[in-house]
Coordinates of C-alpha atoms in Angstrom, one line a residue:
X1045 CA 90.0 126.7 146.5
X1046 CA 87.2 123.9 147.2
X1047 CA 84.7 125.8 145.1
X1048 CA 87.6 125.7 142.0
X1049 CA 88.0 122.1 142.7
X1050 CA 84.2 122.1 143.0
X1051 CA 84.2 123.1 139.6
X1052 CA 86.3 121.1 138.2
X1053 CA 85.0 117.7 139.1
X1054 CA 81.8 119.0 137.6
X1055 CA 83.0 120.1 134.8
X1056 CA 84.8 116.6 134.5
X1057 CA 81.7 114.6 134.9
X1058 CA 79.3 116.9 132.7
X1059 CA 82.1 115.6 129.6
X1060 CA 82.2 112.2 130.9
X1061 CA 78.5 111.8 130.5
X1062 CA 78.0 114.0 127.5
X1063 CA 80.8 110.8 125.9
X1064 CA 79.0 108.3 127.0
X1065 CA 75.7 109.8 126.2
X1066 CA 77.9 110.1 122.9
X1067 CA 78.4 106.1 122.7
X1068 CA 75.3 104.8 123.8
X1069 CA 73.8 106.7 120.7
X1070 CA 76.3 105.7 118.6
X1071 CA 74.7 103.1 116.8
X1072 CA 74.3 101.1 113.6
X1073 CA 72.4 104.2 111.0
X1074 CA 68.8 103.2 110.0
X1075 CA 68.9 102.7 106.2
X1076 CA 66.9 104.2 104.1
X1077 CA 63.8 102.5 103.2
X1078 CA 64.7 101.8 99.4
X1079 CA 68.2 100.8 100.5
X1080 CA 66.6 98.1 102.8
X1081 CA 64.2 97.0 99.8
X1082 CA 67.6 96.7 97.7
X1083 CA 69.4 94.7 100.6
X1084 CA 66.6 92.3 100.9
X1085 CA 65.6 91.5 97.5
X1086 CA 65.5 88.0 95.9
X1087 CA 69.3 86.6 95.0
X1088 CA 70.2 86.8 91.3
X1089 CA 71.1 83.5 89.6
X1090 CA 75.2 83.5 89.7
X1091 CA 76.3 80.6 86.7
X1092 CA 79.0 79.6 89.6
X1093 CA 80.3 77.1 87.8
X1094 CA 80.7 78.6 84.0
X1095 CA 82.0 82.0 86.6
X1096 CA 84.6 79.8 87.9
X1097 CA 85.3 77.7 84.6
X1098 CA 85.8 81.2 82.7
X1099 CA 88.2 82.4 85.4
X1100 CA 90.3 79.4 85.3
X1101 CA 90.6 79.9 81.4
X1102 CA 91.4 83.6 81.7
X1103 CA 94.4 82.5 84.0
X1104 CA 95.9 80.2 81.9
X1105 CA 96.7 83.3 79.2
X1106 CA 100.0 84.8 80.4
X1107 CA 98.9 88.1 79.7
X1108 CA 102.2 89.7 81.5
X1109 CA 102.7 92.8 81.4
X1110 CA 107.3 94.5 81.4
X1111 CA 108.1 98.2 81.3
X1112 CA 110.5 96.9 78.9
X1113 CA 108.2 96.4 75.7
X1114 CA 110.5 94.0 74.0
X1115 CA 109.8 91.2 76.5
X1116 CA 105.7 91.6 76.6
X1117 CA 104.6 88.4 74.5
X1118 CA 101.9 90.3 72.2
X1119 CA 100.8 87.0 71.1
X1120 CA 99.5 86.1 74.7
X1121 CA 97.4 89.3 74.9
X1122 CA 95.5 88.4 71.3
X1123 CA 95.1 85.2 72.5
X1124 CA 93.0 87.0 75.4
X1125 CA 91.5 89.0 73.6
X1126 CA 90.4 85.7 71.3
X1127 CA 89.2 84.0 74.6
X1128 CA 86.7 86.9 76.0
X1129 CA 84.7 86.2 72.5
X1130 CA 84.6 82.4 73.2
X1131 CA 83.6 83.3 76.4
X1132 CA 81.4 86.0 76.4
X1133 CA 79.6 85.7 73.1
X1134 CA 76.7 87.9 73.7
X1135 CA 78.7 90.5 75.0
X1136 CA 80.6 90.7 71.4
X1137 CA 77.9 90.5 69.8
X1138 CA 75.5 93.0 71.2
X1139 CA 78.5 95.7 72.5
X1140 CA 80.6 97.5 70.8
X1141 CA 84.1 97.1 70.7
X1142 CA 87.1 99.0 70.2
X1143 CA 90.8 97.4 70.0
X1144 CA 93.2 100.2 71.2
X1145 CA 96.2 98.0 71.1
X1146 CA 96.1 95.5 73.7
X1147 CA 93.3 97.6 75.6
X1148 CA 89.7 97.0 75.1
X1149 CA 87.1 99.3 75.3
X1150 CA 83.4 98.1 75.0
X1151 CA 79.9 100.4 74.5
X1152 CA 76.5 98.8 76.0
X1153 CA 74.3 101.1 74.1
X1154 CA 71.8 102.2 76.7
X1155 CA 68.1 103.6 76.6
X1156 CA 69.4 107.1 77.0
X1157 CA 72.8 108.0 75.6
X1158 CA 72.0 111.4 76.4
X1159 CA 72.9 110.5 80.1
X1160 CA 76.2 110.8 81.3
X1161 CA 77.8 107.4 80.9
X1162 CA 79.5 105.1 83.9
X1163 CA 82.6 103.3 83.1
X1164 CA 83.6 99.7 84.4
X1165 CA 86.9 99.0 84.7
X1166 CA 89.5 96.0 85.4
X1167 CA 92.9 95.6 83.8
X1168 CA 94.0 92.4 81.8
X1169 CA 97.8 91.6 82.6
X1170 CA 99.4 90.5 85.3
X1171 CA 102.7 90.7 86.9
X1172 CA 105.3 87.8 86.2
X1173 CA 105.8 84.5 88.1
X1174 CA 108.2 81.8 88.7
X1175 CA 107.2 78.3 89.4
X1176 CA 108.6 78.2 93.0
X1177 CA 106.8 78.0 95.9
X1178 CA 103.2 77.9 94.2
X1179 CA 100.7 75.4 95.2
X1180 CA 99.7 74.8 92.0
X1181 CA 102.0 76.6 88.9
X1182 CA 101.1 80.2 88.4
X1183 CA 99.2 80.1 84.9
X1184 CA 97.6 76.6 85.3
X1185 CA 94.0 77.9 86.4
X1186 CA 93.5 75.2 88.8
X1187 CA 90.0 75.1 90.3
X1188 CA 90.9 72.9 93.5
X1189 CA 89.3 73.1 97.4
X1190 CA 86.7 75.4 96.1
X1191 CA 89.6 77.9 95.1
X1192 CA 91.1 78.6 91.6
X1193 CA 94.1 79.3 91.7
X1194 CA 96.6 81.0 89.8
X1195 CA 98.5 84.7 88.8
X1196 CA 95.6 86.9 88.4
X1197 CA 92.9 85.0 90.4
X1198 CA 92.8 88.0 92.7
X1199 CA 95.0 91.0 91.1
X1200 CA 92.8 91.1 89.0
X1201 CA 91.1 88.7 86.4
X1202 CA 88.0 87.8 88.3
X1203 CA 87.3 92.0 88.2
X1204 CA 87.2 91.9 84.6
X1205 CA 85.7 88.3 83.8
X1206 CA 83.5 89.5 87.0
X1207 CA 82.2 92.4 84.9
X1208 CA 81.7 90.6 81.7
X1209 CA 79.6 87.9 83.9
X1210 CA 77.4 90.0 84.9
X1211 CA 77.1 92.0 81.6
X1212 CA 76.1 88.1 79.7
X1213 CA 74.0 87.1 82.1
X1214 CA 72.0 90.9 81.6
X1215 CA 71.8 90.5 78.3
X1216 CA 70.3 86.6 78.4
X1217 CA 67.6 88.4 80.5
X1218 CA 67.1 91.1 77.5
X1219 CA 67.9 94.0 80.4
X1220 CA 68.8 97.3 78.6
X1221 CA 70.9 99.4 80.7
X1222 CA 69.1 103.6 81.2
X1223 CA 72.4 104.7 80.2
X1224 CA 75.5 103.8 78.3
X1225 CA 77.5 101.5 80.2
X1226 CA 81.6 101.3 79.1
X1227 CA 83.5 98.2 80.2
X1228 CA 87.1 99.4 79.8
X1229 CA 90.5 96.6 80.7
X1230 CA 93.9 98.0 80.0
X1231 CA 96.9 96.1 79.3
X1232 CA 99.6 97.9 81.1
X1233 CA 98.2 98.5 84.9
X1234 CA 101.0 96.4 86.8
X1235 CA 103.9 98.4 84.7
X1236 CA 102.0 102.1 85.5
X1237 CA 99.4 102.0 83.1
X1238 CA 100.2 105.3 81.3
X1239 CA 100.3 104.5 77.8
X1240 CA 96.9 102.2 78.1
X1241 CA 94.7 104.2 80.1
X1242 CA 96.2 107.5 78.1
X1243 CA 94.9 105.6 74.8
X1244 CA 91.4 104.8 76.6
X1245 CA 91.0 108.7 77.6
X1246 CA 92.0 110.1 74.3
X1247 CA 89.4 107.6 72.8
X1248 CA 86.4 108.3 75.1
X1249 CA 87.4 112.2 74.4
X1250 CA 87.6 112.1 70.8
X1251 CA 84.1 109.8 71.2
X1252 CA 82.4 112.9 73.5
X1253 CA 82.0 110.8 76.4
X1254 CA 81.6 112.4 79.4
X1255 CA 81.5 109.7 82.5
X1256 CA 79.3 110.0 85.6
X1257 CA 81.7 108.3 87.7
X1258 CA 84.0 104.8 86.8
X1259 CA 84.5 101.9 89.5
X1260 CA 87.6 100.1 88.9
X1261 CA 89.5 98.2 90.8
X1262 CA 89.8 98.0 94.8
X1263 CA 88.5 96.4 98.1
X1264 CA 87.2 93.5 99.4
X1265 CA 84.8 91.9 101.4
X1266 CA 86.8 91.4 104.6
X1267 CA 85.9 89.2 107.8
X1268 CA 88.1 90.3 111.2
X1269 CA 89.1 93.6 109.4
X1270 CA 89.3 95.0 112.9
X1271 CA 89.2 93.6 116.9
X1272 CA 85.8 93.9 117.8
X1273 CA 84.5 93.7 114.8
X1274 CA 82.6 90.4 113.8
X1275 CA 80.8 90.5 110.6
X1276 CA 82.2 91.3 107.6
X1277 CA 82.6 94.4 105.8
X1278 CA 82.6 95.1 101.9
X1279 CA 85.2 97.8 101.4
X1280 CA 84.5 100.4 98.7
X1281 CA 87.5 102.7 98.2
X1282 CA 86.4 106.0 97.2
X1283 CA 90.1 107.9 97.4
X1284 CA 93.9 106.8 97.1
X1285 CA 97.2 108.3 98.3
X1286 CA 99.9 109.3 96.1
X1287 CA 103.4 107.7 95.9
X1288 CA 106.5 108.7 94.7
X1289 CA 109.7 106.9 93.9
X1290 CA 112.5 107.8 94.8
X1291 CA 116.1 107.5 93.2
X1292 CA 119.4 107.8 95.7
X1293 CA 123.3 107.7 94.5
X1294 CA 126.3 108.4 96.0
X1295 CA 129.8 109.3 94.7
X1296 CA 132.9 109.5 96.6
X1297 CA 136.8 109.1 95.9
X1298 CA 137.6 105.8 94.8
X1299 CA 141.0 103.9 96.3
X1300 CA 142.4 101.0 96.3
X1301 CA 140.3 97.6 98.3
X1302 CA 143.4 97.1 100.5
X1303 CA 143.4 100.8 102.4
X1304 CA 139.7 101.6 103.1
X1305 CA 138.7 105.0 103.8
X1306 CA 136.4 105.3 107.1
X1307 CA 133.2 105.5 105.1
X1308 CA 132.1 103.2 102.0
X1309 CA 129.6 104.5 98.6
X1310 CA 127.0 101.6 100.8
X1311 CA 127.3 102.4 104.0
X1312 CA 126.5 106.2 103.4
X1313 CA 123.6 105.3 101.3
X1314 CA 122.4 102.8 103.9
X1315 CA 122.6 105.6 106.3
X1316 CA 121.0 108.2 104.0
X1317 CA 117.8 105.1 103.4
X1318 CA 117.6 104.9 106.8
X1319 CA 117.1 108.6 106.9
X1320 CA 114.0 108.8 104.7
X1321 CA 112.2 105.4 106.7
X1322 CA 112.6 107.5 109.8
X1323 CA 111.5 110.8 108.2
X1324 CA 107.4 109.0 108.5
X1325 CA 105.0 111.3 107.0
X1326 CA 102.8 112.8 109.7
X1327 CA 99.4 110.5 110.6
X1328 CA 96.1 111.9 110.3
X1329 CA 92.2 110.9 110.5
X1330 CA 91.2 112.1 106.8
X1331 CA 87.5 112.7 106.1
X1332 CA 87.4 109.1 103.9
X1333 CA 89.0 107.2 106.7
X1334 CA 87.4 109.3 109.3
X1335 CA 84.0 108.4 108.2
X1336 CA 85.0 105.1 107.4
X1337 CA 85.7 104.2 111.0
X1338 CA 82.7 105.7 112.2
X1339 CA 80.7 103.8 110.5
X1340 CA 82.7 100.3 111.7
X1341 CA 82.9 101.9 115.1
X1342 CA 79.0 101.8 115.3
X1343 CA 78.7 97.6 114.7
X1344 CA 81.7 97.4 117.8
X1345 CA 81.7 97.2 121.2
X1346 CA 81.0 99.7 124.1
X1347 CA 84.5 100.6 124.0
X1348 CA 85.1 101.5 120.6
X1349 CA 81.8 103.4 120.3
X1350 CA 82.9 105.3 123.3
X1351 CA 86.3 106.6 121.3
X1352 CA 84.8 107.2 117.9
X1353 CA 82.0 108.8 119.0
X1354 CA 84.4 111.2 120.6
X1355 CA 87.4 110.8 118.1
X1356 CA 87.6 114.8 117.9
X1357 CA 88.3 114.5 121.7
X1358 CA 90.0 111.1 121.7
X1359 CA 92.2 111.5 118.5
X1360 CA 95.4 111.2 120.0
X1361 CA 94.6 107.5 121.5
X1362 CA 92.8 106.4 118.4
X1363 CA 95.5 107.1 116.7
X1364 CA 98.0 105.5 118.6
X1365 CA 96.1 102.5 118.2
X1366 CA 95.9 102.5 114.1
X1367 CA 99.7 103.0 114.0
X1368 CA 100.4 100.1 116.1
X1369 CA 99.2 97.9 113.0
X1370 CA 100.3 98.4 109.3
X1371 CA 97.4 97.5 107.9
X1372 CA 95.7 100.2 110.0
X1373 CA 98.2 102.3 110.1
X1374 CA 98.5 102.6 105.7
X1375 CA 95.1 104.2 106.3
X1376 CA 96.6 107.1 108.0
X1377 CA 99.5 108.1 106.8
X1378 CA 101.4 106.6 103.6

């Protein structure tokens, strides 16, 4: 009996320092020596104030986008369209550009079209907006506190005026790009973007293009993302979950208002919607998320380096702990 029990506390200790062997080598990853030359290289020269002065203009277009077509004002969306090339002259001028409705597609011709082409992308409308309870109206494009404000300011006008930026201020230096570069901004996201992004694809097939990869919309640079966690982190999102909507009725003998039956049409579908919010999809740590918090684990304290350097072992708590928040918790399960 005392040489089981012998055994046992052994075999307890041997895993207890084997995790914090684990912890105290989980630290920050060296980068690689090109990476680092990247990191620190000299700032590039950001117009702020023409950035911020173009933003402000792109707000004040209410390019909204309805499901129901009758009530999208087309006029707003040319008007758009009008503004880019006021704004971004050399980029009309030197790209090409193709009008697919209300979606744009633009070509930056690079030194080898040979190469499989990249694709930027950031859509142009917007959902709607009332008047109430903004700071300053909605489409106004205020530039106030060292914010502008306005539908669109972050969901998601700056990505496109952003993009275009970056692609006048390339071509005022005379930079040529090694490959073709496609800047691509539908006009349909915020209603389910099929028909826009369906008219961009059939274009780019028709055109042979075959696409490296495409960054569109997604994170942000967060500060306080997580406890424990004090500098702040640029998300990239390199995968998204599914969602699916879902349609309930119900249909029961009708009576009279003044003799009831026991149950009513809303109280059984109340019960039958809280069926499905109690029917949570099963949590888990999916390769994206799991290196994802790895790699924040390893800026952390002891504590957190102790669990996600053991998360295989330690899964259950870690978990426990991401569901408590929802923010952390939509990373697990949707």
């Amino acid at each position: 009996m005392t040489l089981a029990l012998n055994l046992v506390v052994v075999i307890i200790v041997a895993i207890a320092l084997w995790m914090l062997a684990g912890a105290c080598m989980h630290r920050p990853k060296e980068l690689p020596e090109e990476s680092a030359t990247i990191r620190h290289s000299s700032e590039i020269e950001v117009n702020m104030d023409r950035a911020a002065r173009s933003l402000s203009e792109a707000i004040k277009v209410q390019t909204v986008s309805y499901a129901d077509l009758s009530q999208v004002n087309h006029a707003e969306f040319q008007r758009f369209h009008a503004l880019l090339e006021s704004l971004f002259p050399l980029v009309h001028r030197e790209l090409e550009k193709t009008a697919l409705d209300h979606n744009l597609v633009y070509r930056w011709k690079g030194e080898d079209s040979s190469k499989k082409a990249i694709a930027l992308m950031s859509h142009m409308d917007v959902v709607p907006a009332d008047e109430e309870g903004w700071k300053h109206p909605p489409f106004r494009g205020a530039i106030e506190d060292g914010y502008i404000w306005g539908r669109g300011a972050l969901d998601i006008k700056y990505g496109l005026i952003g993009i275009l930026e970056a692609v006048e201020h390339l071509l005022e230096t005379g930079y040529v790009p090694s490959r073709d570069i496609y800047v691509i901004s539908t006009a349909d996201e915020e209603v389910g973007g099929k028909a826009g992004i369906t008219a961009v694809a059939n274009h780019l097939r028709e055109s042979n293009v075959s696409l490296e990869w495409v960054l569109d919309e997604g994170g942000v640079v967060g500060d306080g993302l997580l406890a424990g966690l004090d500098t702040p982190v640029a998300l990239v999102g390199v995968a998204e979950k599914g969602y699916v909507d879902v349609e309930m009725s119900v249909e029961m003998e009708g009576g009279h208002s003044s003799y009831p039956g026991k149950d009513t049409t809303i109280g059984v579908l109340c019960e039958a919607v809280k069926k499905v919010e109690k029917s949570q999809m099963a949590a888990r740590l999916g390769s994206p998320v799991r290196e994802f918090l790895d790699e924040l684990s390893r800026h952390m304290g002891f504590g957190a380096r102790l669990a996600f350097a053991n998360s295989h072992l330690l899964e259950p708590i870690i978990m426990k702990q991401l569901l408590r928040n929802a923010q952390t918790a939509a990373l697990v399960r949707t």
